[in-house]
JSON list of C-alpha atoms in Angstrom, two decimals:
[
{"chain": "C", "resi": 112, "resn": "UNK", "atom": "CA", "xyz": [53.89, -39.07, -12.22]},
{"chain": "C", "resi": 113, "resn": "UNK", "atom": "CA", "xyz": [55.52, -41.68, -14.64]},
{"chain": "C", "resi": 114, "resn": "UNK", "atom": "CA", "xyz": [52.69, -42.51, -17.24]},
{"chain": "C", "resi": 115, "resn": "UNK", "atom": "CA", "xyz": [54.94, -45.43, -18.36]},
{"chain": "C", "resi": 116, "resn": "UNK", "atom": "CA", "xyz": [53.34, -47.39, -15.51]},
{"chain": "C", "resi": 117, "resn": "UNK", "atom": "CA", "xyz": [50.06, -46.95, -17.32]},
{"chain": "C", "resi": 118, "resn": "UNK", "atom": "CA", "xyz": [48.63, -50.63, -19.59]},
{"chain": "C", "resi": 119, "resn": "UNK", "atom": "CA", "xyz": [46.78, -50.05, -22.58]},
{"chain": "C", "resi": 120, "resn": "UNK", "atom": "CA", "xyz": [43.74, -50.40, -20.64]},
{"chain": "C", "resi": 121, "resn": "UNK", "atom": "CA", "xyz": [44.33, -47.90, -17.72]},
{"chain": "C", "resi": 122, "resn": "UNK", "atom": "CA", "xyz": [44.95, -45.41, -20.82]},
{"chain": "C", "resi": 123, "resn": "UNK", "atom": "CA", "xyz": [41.70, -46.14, -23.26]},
{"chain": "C", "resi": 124, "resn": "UNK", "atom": "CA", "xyz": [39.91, -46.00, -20.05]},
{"chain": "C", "resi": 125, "resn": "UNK", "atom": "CA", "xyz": [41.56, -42.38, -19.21]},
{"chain": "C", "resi": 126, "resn": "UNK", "atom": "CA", "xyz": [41.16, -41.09, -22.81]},
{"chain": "C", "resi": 127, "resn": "UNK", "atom": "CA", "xyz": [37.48, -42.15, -22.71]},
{"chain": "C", "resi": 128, "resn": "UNK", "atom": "CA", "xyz": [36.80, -40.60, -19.36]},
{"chain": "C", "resi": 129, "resn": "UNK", "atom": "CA", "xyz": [38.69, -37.20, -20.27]},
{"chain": "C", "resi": 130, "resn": "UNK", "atom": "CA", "xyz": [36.80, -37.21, -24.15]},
{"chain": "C", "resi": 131, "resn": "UNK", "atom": "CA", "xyz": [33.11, -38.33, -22.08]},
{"chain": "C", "resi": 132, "resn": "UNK", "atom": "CA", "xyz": [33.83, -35.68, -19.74]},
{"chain": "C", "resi": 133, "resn": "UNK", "atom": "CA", "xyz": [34.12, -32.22, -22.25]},
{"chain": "C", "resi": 134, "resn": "UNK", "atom": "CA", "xyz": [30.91, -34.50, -24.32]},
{"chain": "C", "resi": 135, "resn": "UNK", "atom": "CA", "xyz": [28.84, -33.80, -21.12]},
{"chain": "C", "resi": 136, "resn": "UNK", "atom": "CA", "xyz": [29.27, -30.11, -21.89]},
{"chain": "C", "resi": 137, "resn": "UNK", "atom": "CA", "xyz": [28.62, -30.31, -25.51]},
{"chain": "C", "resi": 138, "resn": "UNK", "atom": "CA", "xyz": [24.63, -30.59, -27.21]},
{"chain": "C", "resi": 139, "resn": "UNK", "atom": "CA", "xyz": [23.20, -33.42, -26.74]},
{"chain": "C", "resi": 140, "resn": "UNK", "atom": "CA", "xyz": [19.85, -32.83, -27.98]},
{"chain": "C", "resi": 141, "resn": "UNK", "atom": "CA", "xyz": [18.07, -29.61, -29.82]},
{"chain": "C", "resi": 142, "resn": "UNK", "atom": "CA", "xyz": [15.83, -27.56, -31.94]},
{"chain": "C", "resi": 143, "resn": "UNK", "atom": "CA", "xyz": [17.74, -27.46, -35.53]},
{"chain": "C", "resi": 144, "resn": "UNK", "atom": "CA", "xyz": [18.46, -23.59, -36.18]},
{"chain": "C", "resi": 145, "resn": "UNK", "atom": "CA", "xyz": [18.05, -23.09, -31.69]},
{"chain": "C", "resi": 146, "resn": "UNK", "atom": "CA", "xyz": [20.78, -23.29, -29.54]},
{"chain": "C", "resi": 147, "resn": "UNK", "atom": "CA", "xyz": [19.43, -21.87, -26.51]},
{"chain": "C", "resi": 148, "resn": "UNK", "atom": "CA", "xyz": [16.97, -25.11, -26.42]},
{"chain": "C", "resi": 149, "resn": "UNK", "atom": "CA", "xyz": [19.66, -27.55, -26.52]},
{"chain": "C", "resi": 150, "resn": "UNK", "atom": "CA", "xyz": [20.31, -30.21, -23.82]},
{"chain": "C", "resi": 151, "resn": "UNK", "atom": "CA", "xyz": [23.80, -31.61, -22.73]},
{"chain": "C", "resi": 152, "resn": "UNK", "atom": "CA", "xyz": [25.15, -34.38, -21.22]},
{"chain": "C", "resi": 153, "resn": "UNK", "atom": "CA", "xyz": [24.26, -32.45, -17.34]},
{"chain": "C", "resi": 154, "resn": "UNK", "atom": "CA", "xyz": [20.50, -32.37, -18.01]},
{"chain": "C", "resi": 155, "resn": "UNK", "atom": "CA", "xyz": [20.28, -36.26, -18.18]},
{"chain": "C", "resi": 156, "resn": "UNK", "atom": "CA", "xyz": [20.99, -37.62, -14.90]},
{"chain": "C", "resi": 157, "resn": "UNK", "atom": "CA", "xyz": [20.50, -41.27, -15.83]},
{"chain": "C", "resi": 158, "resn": "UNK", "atom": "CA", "xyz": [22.42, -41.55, -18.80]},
{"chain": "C", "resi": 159, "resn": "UNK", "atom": "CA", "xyz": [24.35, -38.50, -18.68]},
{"chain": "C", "resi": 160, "resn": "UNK", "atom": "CA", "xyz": [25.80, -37.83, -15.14]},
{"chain": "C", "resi": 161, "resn": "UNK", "atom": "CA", "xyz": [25.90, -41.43, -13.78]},
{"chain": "C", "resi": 162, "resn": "UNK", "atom": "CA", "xyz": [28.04, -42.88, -16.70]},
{"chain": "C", "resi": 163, "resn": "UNK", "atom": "CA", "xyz": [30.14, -40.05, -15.89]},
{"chain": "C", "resi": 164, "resn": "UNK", "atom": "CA", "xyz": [30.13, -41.20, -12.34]},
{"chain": "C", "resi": 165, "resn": "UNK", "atom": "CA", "xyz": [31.32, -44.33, -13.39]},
{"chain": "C", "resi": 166, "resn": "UNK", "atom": "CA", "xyz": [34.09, -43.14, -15.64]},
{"chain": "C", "resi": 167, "resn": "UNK", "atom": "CA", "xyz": [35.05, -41.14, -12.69]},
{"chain": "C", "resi": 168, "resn": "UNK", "atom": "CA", "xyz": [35.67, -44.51, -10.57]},
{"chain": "C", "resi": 169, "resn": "UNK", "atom": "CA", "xyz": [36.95, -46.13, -13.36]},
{"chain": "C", "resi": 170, "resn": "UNK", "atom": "CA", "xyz": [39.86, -43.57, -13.55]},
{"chain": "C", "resi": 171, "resn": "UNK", "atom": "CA", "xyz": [40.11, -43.27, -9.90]},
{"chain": "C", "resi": 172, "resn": "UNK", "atom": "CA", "xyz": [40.78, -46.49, -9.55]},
{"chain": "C", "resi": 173, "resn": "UNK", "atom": "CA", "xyz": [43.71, -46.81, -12.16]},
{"chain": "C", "resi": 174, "resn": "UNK", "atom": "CA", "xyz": [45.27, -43.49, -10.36]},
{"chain": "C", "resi": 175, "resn": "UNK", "atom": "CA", "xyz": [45.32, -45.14, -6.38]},
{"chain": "C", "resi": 176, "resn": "UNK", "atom": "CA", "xyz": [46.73, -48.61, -8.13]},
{"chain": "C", "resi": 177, "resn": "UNK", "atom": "CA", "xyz": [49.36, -46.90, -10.15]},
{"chain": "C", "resi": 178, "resn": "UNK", "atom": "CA", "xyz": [50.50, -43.71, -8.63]},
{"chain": "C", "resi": 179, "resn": "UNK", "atom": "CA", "xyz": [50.13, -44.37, -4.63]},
{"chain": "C", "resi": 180, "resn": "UNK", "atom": "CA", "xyz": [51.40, -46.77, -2.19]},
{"chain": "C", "resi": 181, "resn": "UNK", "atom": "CA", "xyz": [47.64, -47.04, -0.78]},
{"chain": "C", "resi": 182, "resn": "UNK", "atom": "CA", "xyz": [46.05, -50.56, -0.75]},
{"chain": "C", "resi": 183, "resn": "UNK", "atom": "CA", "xyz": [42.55, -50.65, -2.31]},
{"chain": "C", "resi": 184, "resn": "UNK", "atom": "CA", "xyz": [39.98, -52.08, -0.47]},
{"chain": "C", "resi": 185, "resn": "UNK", "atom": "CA", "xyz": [39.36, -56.11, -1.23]},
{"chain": "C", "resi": 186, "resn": "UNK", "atom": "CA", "xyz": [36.00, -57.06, -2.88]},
{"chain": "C", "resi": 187, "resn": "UNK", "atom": "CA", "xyz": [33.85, -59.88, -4.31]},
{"chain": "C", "resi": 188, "resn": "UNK", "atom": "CA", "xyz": [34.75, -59.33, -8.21]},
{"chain": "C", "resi": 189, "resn": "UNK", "atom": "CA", "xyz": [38.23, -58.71, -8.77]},
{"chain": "C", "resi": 190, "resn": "UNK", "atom": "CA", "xyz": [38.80, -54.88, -9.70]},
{"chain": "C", "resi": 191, "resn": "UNK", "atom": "CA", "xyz": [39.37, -55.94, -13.81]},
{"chain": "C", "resi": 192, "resn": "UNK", "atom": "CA", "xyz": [35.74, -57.36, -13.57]},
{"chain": "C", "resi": 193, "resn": "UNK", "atom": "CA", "xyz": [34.47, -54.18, -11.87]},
{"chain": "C", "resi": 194, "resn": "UNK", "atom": "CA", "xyz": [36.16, -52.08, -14.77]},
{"chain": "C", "resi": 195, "resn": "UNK", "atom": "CA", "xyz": [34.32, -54.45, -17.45]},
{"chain": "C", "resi": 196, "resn": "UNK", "atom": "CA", "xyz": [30.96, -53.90, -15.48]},
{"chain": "C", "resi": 197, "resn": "UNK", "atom": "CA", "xyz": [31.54, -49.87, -15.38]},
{"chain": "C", "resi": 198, "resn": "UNK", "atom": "CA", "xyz": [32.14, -49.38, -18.87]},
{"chain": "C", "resi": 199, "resn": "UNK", "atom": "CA", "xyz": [30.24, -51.58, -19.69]},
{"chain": "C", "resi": 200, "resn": "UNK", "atom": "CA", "xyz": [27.27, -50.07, -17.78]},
{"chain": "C", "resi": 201, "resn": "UNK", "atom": "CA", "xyz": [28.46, -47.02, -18.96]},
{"chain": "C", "resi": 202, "resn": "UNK", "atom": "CA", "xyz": [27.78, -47.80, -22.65]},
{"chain": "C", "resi": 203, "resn": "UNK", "atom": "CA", "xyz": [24.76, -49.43, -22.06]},
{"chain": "C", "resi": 204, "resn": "UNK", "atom": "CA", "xyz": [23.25, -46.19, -20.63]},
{"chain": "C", "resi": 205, "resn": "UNK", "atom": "CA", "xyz": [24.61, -44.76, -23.67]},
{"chain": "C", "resi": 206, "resn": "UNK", "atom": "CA", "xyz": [23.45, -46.57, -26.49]},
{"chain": "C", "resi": 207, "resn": "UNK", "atom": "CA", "xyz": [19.62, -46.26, -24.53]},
{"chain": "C", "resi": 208, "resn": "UNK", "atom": "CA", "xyz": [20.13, -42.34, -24.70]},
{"chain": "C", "resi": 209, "resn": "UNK", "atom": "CA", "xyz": [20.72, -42.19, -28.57]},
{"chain": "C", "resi": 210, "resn": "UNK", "atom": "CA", "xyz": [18.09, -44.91, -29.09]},
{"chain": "C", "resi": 211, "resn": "UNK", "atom": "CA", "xyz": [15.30, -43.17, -26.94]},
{"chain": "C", "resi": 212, "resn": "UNK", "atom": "CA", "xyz": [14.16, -39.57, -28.03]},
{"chain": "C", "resi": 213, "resn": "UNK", "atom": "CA", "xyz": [14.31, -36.81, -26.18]},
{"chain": "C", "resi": 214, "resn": "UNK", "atom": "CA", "xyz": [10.92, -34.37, -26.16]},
{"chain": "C", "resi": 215, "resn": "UNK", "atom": "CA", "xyz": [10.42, -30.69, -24.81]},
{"chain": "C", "resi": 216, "resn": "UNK", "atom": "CA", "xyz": [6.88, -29.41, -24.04]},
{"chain": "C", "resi": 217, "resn": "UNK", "atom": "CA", "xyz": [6.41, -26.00, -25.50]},
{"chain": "C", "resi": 218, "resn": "UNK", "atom": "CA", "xyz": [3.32, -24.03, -25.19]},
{"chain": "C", "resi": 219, "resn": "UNK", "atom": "CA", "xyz": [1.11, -26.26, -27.49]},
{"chain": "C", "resi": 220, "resn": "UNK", "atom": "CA", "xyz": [2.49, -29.53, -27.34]},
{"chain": "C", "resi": 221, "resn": "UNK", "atom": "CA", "xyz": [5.34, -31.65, -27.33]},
{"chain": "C", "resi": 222, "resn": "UNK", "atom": "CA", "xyz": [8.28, -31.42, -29.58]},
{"chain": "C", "resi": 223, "resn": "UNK", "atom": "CA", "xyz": [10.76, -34.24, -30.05]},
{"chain": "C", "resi": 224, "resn": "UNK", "atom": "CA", "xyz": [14.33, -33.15, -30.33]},
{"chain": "C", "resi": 225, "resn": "UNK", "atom": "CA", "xyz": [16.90, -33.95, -32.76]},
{"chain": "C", "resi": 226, "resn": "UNK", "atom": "CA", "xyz": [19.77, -35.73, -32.03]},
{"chain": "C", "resi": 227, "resn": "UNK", "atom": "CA", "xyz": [23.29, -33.12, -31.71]},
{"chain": "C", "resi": 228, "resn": "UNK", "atom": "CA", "xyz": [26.88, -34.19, -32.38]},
{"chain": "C", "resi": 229, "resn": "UNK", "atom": "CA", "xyz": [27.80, -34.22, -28.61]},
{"chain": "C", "resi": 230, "resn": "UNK", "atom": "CA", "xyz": [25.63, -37.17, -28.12]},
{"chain": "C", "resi": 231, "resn": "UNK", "atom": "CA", "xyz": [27.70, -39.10, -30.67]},
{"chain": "C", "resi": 232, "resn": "UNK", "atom": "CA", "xyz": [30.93, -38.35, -29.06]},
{"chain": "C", "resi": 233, "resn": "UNK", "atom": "CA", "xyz": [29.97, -39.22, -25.78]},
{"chain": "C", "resi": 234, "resn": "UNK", "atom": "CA", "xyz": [29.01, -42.64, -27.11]},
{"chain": "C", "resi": 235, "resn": "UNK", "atom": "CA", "xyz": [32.05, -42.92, -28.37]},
{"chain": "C", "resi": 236, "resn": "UNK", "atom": "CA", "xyz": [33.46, -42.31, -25.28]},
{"chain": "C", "resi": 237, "resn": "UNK", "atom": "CA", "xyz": [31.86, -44.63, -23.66]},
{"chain": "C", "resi": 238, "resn": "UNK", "atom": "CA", "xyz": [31.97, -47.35, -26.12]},
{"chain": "C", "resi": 239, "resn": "UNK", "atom": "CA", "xyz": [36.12, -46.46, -25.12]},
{"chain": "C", "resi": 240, "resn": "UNK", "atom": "CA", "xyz": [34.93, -47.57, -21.25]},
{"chain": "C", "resi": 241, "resn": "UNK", "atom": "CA", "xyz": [33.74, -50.50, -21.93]},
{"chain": "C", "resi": 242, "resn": "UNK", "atom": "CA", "xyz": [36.68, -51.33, -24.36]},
{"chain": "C", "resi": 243, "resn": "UNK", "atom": "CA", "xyz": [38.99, -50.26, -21.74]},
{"chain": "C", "resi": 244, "resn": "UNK", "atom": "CA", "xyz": [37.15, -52.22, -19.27]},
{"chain": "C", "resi": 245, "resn": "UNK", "atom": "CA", "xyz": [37.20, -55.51, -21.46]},
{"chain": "C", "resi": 246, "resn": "UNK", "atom": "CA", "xyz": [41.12, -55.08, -22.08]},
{"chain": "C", "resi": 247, "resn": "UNK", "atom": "CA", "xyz": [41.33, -54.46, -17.93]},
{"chain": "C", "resi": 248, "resn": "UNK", "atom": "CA", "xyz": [39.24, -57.62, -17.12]},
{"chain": "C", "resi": 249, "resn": "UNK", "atom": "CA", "xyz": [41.97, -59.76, -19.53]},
{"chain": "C", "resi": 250, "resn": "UNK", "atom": "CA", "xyz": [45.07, -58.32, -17.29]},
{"chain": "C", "resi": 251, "resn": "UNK", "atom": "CA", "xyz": [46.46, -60.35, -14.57]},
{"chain": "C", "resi": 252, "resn": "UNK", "atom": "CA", "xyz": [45.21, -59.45, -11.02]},
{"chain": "C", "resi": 253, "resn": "UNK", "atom": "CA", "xyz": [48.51, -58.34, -9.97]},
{"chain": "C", "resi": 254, "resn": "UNK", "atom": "CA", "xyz": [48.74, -56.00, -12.79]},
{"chain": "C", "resi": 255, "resn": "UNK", "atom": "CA", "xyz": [44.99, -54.60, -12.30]},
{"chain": "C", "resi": 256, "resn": "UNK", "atom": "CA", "xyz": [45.77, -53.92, -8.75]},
{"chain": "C", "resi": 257, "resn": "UNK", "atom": "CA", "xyz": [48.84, -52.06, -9.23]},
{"chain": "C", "resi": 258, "resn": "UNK", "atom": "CA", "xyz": [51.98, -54.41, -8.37]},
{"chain": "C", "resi": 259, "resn": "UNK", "atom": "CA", "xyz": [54.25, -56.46, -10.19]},
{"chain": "C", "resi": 260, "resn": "UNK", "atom": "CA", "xyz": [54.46, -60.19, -10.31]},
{"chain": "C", "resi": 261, "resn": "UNK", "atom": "CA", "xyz": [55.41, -59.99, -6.32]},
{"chain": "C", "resi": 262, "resn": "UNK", "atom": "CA", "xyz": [56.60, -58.72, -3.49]},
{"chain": "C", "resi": 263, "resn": "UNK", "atom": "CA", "xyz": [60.08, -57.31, -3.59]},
{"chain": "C", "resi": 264, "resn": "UNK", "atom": "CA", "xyz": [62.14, -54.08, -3.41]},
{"chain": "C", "resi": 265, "resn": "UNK", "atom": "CA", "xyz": [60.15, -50.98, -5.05]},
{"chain": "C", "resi": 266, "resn": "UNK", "atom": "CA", "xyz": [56.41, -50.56, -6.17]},
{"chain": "C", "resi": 267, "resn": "UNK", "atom": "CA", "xyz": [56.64, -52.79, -8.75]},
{"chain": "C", "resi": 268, "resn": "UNK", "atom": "CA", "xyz": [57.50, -56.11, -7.27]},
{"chain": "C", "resi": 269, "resn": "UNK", "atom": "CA", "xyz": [60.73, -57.57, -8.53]},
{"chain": "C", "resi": 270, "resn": "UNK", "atom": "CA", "xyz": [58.49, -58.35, -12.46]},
{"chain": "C", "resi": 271, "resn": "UNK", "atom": "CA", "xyz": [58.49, -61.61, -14.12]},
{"chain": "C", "resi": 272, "resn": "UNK", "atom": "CA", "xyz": [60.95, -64.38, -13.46]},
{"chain": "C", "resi": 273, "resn": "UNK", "atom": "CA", "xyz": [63.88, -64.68, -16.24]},
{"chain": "C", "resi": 274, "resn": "UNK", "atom": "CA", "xyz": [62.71, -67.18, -18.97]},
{"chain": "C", "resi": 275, "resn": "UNK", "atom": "CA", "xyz": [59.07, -66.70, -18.12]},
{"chain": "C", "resi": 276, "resn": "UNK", "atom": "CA", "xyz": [59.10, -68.51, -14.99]},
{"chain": "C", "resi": 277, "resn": "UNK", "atom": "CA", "xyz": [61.42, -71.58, -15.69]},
{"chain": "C", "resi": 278, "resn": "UNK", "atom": "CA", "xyz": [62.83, -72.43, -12.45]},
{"chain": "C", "resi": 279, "resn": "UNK", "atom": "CA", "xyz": [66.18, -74.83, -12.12]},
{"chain": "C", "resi": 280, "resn": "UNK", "atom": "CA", "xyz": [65.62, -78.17, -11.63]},
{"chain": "C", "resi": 281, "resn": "UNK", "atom": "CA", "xyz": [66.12, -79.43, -8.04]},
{"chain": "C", "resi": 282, "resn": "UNK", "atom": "CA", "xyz": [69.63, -80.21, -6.83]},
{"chain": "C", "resi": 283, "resn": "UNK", "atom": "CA", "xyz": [70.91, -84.19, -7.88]},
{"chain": "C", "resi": 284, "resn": "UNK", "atom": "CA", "xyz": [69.80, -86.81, -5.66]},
{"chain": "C", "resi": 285, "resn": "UNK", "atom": "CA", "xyz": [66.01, -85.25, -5.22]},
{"chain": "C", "resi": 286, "resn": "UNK", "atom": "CA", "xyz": [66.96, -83.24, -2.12]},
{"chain": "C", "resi": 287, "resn": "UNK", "atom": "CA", "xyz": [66.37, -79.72, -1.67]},
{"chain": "C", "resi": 288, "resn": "UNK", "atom": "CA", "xyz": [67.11, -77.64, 1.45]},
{"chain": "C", "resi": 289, "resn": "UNK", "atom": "CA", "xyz": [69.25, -78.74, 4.13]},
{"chain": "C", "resi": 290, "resn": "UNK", "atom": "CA", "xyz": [67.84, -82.15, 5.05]},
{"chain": "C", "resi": 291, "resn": "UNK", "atom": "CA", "xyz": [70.13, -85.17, 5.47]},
{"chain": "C", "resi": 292, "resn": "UNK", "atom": "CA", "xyz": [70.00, -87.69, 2.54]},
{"chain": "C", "resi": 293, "resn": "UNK", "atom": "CA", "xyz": [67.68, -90.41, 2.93]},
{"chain": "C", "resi": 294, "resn": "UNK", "atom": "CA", "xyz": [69.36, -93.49, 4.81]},
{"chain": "C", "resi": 295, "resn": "UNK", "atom": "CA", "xyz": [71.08, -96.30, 2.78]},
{"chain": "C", "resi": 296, "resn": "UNK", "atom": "CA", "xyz": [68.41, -99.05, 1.98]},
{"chain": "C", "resi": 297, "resn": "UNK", "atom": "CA", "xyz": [65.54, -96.75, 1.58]},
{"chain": "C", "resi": 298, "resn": "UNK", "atom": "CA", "xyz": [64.70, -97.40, 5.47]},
{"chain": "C", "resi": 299, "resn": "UNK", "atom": "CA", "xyz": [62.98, -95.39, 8.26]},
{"chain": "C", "resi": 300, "resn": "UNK", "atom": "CA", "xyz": [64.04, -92.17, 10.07]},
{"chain": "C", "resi": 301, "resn": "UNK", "atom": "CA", "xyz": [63.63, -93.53, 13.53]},
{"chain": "C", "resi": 302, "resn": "UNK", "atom": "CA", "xyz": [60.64, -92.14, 15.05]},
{"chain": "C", "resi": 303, "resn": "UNK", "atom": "CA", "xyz": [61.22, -89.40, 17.86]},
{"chain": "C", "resi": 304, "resn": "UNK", "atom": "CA", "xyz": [58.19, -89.39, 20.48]}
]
């Protein structure tokens, strides 16, 4: 695999999937003093396992554009939108988990849970998404989706035209191609029926 193929955006958004990922397995929630009552990131499906879900397309995504030949399928948003939407989702879901507490019943009652260092990192992480997804929404589509700047020999497309697309100026006397010049006096081809 050459990484080098990777934007800045393909790698927050792989950093923040990898770092959200271990966070899942780390305490999100618990007793101060218990760790046998603490809660990770796999006992909230909501904001826990489907932000991972998206992370998971997110990266997916990135891999089949960069590393494979494979086509991905054509849809209504173009694929940098869908990134900004995932991570953006993603941190949304987030930010709602550290803002709403978490309770456990317990013989008597209900006991609200403090807040556990795992849950900050996996914010983190996915406040990475939805950067990742804003910096993939501002790439070209031909970048997002894995070629170059067109068709041509390799994976890449042949890049950018020298000069940053200045093309030469069309041949003296206005023609270009092989047409005949225009007839003397500005008249009429004849007309062929």
């Amino acid at each position: 695999m050459d990484f080098s193929k990777l934007t800045t955006a393909d790698r927050v958004i792989c950093a923040s999937a990898i770092v959200f990922l271990i966070a899942t397995f780390l305490p999100w929630y618990g007793v101060e003093g218990f760790d046998e009552g603490s809660k990770t990131g796999w006992d909230y499906f909501l904001t826990g396992i489907l932000p991972l879900l998206l992370a998971i397309v997110m990266v997916a995504q990135v891999a089949v554009s960069r590393f494979s030949t494979s086509q991905l399928p054509a849809l209504p948003l173009p694929w940098g939108q869908v990134h900004l939407i995932a991570g953006a989702l993603a941190a949304v879901l987030l930010i709602l988990r550290v803002i709403i507490p978490s309770d456990i019943e317990f013989f008597a009652g209900d006991f609200t849970l403090d807040r556990k260092w795992g849950l900050f990192v996996a914010l983190i992480a996915a406040l990475g998404l939805a950067a990742g997804g804003f910096l993939k929404s501002k790439e070209p589509e031909a970048v997002v989706q894995g070629g170059g700047y067109g068709p041509g020999p390799g994976p890449g497309g042949y890049g950018p035209p020298p000069g940053g697309g200045n093309y030469p100026p069309p041949p003296p006397g206005g023609g270009g191609g092989n047409y005949p010049p225009p007839p003397p006096g500005g008249g009429n081809y004849p007309q062929q029926f």
